[in-house]
Coordinates of C-alpha atoms in Angstrom, one line a residue:
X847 CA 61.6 -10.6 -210.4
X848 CA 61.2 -7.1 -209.2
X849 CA 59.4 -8.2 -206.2
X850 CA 62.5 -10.2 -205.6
X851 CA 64.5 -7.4 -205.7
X852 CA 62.5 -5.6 -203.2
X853 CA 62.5 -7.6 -200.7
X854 CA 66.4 -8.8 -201.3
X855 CA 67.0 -4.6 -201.0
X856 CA 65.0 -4.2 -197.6
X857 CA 66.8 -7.3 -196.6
X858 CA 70.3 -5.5 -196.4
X859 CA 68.3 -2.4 -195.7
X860 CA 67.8 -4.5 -192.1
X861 CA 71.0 -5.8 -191.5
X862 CA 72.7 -2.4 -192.2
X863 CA 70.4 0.1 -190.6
X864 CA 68.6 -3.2 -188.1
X865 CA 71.6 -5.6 -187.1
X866 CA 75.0 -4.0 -188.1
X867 CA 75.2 -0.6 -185.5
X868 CA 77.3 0.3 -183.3
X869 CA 77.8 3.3 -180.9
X870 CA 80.7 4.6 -183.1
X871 CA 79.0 4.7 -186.1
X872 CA 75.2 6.2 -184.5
X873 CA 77.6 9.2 -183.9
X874 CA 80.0 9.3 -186.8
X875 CA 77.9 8.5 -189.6
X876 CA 75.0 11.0 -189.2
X877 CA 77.9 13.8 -189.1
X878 CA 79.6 11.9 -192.2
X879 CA 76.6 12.6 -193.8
X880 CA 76.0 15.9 -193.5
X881 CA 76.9 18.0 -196.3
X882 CA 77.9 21.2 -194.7
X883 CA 81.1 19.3 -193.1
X884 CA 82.3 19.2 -196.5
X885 CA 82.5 22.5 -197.4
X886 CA 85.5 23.3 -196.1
X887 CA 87.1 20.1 -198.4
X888 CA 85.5 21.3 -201.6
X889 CA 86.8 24.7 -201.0
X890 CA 90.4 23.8 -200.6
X891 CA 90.2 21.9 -203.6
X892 CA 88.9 24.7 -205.5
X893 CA 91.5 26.5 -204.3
X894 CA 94.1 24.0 -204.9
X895 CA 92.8 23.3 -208.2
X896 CA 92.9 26.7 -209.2
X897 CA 97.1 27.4 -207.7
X898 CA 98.4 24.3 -208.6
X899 CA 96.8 24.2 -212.3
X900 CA 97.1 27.4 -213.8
X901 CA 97.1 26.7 -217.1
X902 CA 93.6 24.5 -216.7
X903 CA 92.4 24.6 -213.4
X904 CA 89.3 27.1 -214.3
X905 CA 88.3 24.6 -216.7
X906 CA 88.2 22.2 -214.0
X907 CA 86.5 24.4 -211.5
X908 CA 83.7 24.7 -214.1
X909 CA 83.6 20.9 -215.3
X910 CA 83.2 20.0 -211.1
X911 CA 80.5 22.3 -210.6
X912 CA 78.9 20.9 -214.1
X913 CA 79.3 17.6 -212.4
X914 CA 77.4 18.5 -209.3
X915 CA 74.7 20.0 -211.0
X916 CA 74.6 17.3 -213.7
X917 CA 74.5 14.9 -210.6
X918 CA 72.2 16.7 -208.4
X919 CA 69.7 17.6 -211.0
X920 CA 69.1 14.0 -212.6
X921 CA 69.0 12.1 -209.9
X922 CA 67.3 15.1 -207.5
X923 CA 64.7 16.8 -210.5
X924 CA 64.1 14.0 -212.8
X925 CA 65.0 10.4 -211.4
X926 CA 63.0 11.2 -207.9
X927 CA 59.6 12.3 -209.6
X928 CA 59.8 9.6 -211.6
X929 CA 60.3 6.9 -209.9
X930 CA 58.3 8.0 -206.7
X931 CA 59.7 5.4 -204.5
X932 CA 59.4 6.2 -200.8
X933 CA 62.0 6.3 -198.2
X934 CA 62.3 3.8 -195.7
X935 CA 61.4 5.7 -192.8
X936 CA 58.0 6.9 -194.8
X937 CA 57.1 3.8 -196.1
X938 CA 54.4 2.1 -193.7
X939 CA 54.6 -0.6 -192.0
X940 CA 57.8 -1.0 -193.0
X941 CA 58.7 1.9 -191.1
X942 CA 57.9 0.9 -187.7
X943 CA 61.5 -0.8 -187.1
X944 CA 64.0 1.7 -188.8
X945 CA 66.5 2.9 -186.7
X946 CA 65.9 6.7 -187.6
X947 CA 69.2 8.8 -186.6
X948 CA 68.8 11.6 -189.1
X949 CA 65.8 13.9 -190.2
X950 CA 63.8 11.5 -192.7
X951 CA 63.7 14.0 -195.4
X952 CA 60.5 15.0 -197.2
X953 CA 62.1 13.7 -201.1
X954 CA 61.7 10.6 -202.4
X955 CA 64.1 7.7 -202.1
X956 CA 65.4 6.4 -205.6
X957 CA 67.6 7.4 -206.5
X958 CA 70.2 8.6 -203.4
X959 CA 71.2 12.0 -204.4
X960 CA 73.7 12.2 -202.0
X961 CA 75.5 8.4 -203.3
X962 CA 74.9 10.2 -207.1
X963 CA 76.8 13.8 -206.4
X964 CA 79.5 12.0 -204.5
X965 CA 80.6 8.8 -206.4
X966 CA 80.5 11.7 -209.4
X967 CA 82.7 14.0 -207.5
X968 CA 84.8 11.1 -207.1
X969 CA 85.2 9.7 -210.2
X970 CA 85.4 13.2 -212.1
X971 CA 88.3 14.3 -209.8
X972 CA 90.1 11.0 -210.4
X973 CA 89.4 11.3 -213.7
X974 CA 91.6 14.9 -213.7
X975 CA 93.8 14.3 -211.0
X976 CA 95.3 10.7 -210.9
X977 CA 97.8 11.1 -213.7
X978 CA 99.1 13.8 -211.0
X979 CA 97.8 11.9 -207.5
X980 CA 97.2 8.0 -208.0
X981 CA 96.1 8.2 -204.2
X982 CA 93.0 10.1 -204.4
X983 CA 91.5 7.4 -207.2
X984 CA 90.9 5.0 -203.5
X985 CA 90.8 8.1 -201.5
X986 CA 87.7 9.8 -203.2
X987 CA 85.9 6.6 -203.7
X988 CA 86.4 5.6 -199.8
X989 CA 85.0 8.9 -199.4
X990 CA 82.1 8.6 -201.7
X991 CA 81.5 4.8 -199.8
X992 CA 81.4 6.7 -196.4
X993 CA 78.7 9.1 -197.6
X994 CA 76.4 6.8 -199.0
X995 CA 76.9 3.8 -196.7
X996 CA 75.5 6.7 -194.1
X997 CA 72.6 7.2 -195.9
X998 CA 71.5 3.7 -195.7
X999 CA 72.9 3.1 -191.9
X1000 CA 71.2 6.4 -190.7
X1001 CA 67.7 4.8 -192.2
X1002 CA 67.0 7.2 -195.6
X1003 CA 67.7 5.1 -198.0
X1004 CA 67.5 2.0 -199.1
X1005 CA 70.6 0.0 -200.6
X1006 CA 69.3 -0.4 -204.3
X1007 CA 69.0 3.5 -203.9
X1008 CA 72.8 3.9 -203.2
X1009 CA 73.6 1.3 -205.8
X1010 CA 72.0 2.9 -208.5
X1011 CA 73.1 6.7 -207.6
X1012 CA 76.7 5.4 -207.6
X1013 CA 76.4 3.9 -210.8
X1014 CA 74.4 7.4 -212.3
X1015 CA 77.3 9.4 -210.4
X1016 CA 80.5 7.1 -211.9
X1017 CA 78.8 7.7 -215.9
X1018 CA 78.5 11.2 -214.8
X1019 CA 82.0 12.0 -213.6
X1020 CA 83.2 9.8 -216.2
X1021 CA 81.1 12.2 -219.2
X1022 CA 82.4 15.5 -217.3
X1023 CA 86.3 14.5 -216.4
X1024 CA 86.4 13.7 -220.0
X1025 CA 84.7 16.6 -220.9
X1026 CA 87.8 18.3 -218.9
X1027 CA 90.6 16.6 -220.3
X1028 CA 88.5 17.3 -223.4
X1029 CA 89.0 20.8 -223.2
X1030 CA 92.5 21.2 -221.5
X1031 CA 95.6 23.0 -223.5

């Protein structure tokens, strides 16, 4: 069964990275994925958080940056080690055909820590805002697609990797956007 998996995973590994590219996504996606051209996003919503929400936006500033660590260090510090799967462009022969547009990375593969931080992001800031914004519930999780679509398309990770850090990232934003509304006035 788990052999079956595998090989259904590297499967849509090869169409997406292999048989699905196109000129204007090699140059969008590898920027998509980059994390630094986010900052400036996650900085105006700290900053919007924090004006529009007087009365509990600190308590969301710190429940978001408990979901990021949350969401970086399980899937980053505990998930990786444990697992010890490798990443599609390390993994030999399977290497040899990956479309490589990105850096490979020296972590390990499951699960995508990237898919994990941002589908929590996502679901933890719906969880706060949507009673306010019903827009940013299919904005956030477009947005969390994008990022870890990339991550398969540029060729670090496989698609069972995203999978599975989306799923770890929704329970976690779910745990800390209740955790928020927990602990609001």
């Amino acid at each position: 069964m788990l052999d079956q998996i595998i090989q259904f995973d590297h499967f849509v590994f090869e169409l997406i990275n292999g048989q699905w590219h196109n000129a204007l996504f090699d140059w969008l996606l590898p920027i998509l994925r980059n994390k630094y051209l986010w900052m400036p996003l996650y900085l105006f919503l700290l900053i919007f958080i924090l004006t529009n929400f007087p009365k509990n936006g600190w308590k969301y500033v710190l429940v978001i940056f408990l979901t990021v660590f949350l969401a970086d260090q399980l899937s980053a510090s505990l998930i990786k080690p444990l697992v010890d799967r490798c990443r599609p462009c390390k993994l030999e022969p399977f290497n040899e055909n990956v479309r490589l547009l990105v850096n490979c990375g020296s972590g390990r593969s499951f699960v995508s820590s990237h898919a994990t931080n941002h589908f929590a992001l996502a679901t933890c800031w719906s969880f706060l805002l949507a009673r306010y914004f019903r827009w940013i519930i299919p904005l956030t999780f477009f947005w969390a697609f994008a990022i870890s679509y990339s991550q398969v398309y540029v060729g670090v990770h496989f698609p069972l990797d995203i999978f599975c850090g989306g799923i770890l990232g929704i329970f976690i934003g779910l745990f800390t956007g209740w955790l928020g509304r927990f602990f609001e006035s």
